Coordinates of N, CA and C in Angstrom, one line a residue:
X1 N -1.5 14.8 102.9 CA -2.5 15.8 102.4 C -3.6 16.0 103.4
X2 N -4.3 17.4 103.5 CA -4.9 17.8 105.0 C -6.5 17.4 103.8
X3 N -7.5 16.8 104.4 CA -8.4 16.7 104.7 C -9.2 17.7 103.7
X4 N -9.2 19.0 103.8 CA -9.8 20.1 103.1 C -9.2 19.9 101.4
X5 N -7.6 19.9 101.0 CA -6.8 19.6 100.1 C -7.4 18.1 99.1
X6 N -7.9 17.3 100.2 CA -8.3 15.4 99.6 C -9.6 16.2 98.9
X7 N -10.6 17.0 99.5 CA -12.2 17.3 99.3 C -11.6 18.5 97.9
X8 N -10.9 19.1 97.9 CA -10.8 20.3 96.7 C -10.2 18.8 96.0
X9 N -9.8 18.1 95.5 CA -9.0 17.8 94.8 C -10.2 16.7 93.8
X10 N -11.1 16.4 94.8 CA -12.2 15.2 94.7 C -13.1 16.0 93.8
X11 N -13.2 17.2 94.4 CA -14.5 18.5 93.9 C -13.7 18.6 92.4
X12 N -12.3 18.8 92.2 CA -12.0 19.5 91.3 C -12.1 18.4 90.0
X13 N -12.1 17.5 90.0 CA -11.9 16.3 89.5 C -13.5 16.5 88.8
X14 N -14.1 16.6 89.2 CA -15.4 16.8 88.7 C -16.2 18.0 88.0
X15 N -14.8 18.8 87.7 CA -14.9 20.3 87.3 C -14.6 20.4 85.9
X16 N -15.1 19.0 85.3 CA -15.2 19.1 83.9 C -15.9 20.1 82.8
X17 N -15.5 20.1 81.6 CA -16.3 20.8 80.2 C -17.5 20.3 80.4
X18 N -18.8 21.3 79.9 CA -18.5 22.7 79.9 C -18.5 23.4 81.5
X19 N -18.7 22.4 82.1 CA -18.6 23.8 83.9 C -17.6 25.0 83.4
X20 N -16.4 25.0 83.6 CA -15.7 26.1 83.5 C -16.1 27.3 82.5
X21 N -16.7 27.2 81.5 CA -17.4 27.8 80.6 C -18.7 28.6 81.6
X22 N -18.9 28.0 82.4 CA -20.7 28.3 82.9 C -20.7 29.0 84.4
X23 N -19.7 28.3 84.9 CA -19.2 29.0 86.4 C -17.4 28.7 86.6
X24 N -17.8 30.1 87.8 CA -15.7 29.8 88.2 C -15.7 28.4 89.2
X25 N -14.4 28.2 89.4 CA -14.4 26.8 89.8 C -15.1 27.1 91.3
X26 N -14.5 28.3 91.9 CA -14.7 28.8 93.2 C -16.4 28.6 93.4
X27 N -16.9 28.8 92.3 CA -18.7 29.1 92.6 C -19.0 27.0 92.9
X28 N -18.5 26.8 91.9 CA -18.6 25.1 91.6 C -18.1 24.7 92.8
X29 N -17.2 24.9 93.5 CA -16.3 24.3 95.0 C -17.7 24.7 95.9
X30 N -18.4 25.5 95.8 CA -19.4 26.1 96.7 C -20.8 25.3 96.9
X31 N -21.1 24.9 95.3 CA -22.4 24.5 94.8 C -22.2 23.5 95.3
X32 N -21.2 22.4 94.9 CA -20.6 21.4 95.6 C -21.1 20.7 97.4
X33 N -20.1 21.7 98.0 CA -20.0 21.6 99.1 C -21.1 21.8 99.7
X34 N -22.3 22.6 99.2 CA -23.6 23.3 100.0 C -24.3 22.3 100.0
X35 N -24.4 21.5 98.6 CA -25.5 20.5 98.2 C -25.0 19.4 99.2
X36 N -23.6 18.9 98.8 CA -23.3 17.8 100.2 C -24.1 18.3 101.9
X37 N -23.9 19.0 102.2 CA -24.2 19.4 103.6 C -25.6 19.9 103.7
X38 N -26.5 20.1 102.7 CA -28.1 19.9 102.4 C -28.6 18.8 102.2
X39 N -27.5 17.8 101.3 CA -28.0 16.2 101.8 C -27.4 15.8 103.2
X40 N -26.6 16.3 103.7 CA -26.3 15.6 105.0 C -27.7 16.3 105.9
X41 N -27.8 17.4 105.7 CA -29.7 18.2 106.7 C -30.3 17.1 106.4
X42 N -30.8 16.8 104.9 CA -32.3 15.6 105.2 C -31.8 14.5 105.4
X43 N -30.7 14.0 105.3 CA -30.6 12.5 106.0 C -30.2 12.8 107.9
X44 N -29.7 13.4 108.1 CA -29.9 13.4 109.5 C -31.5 13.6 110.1
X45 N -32.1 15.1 109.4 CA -32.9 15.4 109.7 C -34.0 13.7 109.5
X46 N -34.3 13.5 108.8 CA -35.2 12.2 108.6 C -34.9 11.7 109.8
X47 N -33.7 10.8 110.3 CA -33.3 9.8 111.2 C -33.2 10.6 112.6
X48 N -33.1 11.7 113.1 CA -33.7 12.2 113.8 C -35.1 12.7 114.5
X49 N -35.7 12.8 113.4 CA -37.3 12.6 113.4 C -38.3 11.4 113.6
X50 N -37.8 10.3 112.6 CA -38.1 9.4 112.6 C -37.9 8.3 113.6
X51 N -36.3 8.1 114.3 CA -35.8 7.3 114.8 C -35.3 7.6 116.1
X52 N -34.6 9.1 116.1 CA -34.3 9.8 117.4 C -35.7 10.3 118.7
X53 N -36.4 10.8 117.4 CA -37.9 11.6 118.6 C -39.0 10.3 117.8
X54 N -38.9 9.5 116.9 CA -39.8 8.5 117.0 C -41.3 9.4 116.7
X55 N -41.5 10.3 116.5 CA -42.5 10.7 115.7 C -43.1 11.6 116.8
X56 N -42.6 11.4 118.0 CA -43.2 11.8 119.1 C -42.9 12.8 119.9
X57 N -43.6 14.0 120.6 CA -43.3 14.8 121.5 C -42.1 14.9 122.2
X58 N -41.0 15.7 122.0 CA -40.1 15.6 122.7 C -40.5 16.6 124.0
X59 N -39.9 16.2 125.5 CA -40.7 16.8 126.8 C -38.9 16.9 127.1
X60 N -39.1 18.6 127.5 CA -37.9 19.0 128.6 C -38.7 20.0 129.4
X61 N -38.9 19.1 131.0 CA -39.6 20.1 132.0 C -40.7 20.7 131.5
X62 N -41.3 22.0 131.6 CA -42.3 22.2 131.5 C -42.5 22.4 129.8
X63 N -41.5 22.1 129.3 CA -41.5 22.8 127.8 C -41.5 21.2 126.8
X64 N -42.6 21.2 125.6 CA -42.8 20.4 125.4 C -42.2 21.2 123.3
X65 N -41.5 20.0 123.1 CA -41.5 20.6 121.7 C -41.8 19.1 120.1
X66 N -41.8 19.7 119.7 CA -42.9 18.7 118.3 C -41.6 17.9 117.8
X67 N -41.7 16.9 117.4 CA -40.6 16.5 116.8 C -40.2 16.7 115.2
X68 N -40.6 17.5 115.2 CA -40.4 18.3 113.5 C -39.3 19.7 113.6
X69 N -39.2 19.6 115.1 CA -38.9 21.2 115.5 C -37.6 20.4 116.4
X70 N -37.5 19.4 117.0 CA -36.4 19.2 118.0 C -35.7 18.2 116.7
X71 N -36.3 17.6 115.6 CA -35.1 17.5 114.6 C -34.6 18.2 113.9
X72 N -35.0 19.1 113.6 CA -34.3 20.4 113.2 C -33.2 21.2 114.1
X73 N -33.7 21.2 115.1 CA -32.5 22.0 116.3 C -31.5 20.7 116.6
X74 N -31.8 19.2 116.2 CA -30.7 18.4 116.8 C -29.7 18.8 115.3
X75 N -30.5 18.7 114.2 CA -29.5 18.6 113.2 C -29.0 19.9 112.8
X76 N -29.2 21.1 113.5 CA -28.7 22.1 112.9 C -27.3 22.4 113.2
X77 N -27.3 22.2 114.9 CA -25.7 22.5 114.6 C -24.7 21.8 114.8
X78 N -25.5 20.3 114.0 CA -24.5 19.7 113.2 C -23.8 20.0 111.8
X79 N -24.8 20.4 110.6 CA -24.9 20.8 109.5 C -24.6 22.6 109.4
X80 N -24.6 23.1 110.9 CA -23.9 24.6 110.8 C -22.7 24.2 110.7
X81 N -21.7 23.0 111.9 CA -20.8 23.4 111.7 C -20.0 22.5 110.7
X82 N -20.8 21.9 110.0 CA -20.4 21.3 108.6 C -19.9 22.1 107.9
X83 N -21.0 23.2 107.5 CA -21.1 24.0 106.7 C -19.9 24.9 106.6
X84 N -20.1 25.6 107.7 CA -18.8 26.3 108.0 C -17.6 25.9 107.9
X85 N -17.0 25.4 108.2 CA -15.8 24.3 108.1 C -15.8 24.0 106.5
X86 N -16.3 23.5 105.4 CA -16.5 23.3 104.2 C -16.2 24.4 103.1
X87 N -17.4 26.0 103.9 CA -16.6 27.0 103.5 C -15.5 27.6 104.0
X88 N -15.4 27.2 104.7 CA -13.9 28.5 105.2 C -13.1 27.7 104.8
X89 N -12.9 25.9 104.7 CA -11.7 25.3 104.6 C -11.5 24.7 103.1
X90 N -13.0 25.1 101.9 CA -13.0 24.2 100.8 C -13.4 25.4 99.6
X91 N -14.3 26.1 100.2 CA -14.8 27.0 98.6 C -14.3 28.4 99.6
X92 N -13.8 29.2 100.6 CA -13.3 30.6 100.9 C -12.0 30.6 101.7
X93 N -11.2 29.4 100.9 CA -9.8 29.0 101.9 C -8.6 30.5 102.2
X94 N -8.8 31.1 101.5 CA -7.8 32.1 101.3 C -8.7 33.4 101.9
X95 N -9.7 33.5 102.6 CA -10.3 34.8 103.4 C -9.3 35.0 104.3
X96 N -9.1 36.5 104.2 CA -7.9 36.8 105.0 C -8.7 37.0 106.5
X97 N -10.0 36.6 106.8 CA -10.6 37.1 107.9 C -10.4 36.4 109.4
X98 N -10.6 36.5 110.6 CA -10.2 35.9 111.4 C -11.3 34.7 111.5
X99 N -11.0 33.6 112.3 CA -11.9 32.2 112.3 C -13.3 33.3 113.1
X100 N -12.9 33.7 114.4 CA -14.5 33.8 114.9 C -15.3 34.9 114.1
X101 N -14.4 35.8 113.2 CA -15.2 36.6 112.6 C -15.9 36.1 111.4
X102 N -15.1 35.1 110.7 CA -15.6 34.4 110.1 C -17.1 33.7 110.1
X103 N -17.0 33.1 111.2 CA -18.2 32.1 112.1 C -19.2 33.2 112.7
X104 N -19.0 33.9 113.0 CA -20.3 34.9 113.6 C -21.1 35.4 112.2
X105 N -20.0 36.0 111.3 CA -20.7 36.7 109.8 C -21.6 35.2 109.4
X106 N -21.1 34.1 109.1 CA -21.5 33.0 108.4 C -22.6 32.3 109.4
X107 N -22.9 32.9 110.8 CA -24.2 32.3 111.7 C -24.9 33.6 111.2
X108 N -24.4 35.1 111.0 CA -25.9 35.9 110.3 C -26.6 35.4 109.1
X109 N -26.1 35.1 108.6 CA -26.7 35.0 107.1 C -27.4 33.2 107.1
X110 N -26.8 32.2 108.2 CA -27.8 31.6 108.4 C -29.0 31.8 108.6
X111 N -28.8 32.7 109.8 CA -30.1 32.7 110.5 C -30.9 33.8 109.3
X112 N -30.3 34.8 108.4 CA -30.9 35.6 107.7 C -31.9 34.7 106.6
X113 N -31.2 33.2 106.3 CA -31.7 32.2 105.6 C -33.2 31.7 105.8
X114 N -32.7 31.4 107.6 CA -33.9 30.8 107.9 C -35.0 31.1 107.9
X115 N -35.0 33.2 108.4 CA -36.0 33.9 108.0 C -36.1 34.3 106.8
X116 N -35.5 34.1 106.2 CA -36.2 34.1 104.4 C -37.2 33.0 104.3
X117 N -36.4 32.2 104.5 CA -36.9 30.7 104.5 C -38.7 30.6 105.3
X118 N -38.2 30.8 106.5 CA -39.8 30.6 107.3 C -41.0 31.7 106.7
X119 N -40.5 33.2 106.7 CA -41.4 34.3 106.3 C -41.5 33.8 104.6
X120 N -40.7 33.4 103.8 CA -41.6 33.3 102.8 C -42.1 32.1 102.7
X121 N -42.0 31.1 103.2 CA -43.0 30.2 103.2 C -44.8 30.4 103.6
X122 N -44.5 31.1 104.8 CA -45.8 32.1 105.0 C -46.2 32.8 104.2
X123 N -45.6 33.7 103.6 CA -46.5 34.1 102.6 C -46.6 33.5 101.4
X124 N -45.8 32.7 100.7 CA -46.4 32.1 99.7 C -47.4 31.0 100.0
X125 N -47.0 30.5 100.7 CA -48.0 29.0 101.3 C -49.5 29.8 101.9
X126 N -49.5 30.4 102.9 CA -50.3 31.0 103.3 C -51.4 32.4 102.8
X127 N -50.5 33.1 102.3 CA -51.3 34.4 101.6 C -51.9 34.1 100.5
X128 N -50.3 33.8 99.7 CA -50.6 33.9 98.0 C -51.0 32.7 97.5
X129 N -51.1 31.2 98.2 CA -51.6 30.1 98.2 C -50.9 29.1 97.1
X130 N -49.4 29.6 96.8 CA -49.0 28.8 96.4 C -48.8 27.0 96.7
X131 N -48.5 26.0 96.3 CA -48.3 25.0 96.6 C -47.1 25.2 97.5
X132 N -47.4 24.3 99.3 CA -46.0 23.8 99.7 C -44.6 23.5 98.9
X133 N -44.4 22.4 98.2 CA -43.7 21.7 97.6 C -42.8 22.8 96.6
X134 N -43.6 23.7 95.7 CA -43.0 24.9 94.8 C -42.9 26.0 95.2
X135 N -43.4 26.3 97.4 CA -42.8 27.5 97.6 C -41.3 27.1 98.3
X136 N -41.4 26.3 98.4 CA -40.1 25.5 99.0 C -38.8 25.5 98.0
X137 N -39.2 24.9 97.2 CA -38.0 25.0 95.6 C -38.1 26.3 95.6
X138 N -38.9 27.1 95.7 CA -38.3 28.3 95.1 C -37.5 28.9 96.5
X139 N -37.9 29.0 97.6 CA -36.8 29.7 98.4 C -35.6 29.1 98.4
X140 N -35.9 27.6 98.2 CA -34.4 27.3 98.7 C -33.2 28.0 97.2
X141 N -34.1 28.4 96.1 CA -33.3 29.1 95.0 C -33.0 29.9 95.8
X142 N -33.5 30.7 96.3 CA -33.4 32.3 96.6 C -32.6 32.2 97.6
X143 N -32.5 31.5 98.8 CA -31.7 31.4 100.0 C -30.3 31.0 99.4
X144 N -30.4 30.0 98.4 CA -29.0 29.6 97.7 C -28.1 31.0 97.2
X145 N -28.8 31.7 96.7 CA -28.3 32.7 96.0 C -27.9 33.8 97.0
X146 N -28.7 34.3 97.9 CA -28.7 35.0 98.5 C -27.5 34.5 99.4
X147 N -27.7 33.5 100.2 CA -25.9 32.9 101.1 C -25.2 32.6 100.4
X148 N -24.9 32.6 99.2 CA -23.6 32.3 98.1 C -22.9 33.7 97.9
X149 N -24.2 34.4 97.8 CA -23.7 36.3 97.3 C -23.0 36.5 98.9
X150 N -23.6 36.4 99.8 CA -23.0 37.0 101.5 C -22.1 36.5 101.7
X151 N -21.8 34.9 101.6 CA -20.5 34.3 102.2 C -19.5 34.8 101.5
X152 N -19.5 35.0 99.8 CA -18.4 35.4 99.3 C -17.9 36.9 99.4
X153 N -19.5 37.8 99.9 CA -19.0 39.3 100.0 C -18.8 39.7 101.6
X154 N -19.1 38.7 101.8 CA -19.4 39.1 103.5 C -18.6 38.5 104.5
X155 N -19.4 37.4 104.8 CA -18.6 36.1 105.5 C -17.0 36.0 105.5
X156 N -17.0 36.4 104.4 CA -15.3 35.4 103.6 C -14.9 36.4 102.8
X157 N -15.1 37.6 102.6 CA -14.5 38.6 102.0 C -13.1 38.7 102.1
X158 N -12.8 39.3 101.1 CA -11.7 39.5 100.8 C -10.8 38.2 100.6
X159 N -11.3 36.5 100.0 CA -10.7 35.9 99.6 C -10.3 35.9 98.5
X160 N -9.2 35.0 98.2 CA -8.8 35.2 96.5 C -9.2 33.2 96.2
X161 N -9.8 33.8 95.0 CA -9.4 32.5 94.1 C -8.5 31.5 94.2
X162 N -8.2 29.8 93.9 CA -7.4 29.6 93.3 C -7.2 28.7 92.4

């Protein structure tokens, strides 16, 4: 049994009443898989911050960057190509689409994430003076929704169920 087959089978196992009633299994394979690889972001991200840059300035040549920002770039394209790999091999197995077209559509809607993600934190945090902590919960709603809707119409289009 391949690796992607062990993870659907693990996911499905957990696809008890009432889920099926509330979502298709495909959305559940998805929620699934996203949340694992958003806990794998803050545990790397932490231990890279904390342990890898030590709290401290990371220096390459004349460019110096914050360690809030070089844990984020170490862990990202780790957790991209988690991600990727998860959906195309666990929640959009049957996209009839080619791999790199796959992976270029599925790096837009990242990066479309992240600028959801950074611009609205600016303006809620910033403008409209919401709290950090509850403008954050709410984009990551919104970014959830919004890359759930693109991977399945976009990214991974034309998958079937199964």
């Amino acid at each position: 049994m391949t690796l992607s087959r062990m993870i659907i089978a693990a996911i499905d196992r957990l696809y008890l009443p009432p889920l099926p009633r509330i979502m298709p299994r495909q959305t559940f394979r998805y929620a699934v898989c996203g949340g694992a690889n958003m806990v794998l972001d803050m545990v790397l991200y932490f231990l890279f911050y904390n342990f890898l840059y030590d709290k401290q300035n990371f220096v390459i040549g004349p460019v110096t960057i914050s360690p809030e920002i070089a844990a984020f770039l170490t862990a990202f394209p780790i957790t991209f190509l988690t991600g990727l790999w998860l959906a195309r091999n666990v929640s959009f197995r049957n996209s009839p689409l080619r791999t790199v077209t796959q992976g270029g559509r599925y790096f837009m809607v990242v990066v479309l994430n992240i600028v959801i993600k950074y611009s609205g934190l600016k303006l809620l945090v910033e403008v409209i003076g919401v709290y950090p902590s509850i403008s954050n919960a709410i984009l990551t709603v919104v970014t959830v929704v919004v890359s759930y809707l693109l991977q399945k119409n976009f990214s991974f289009r034309g998958h079937t169920a199964e």
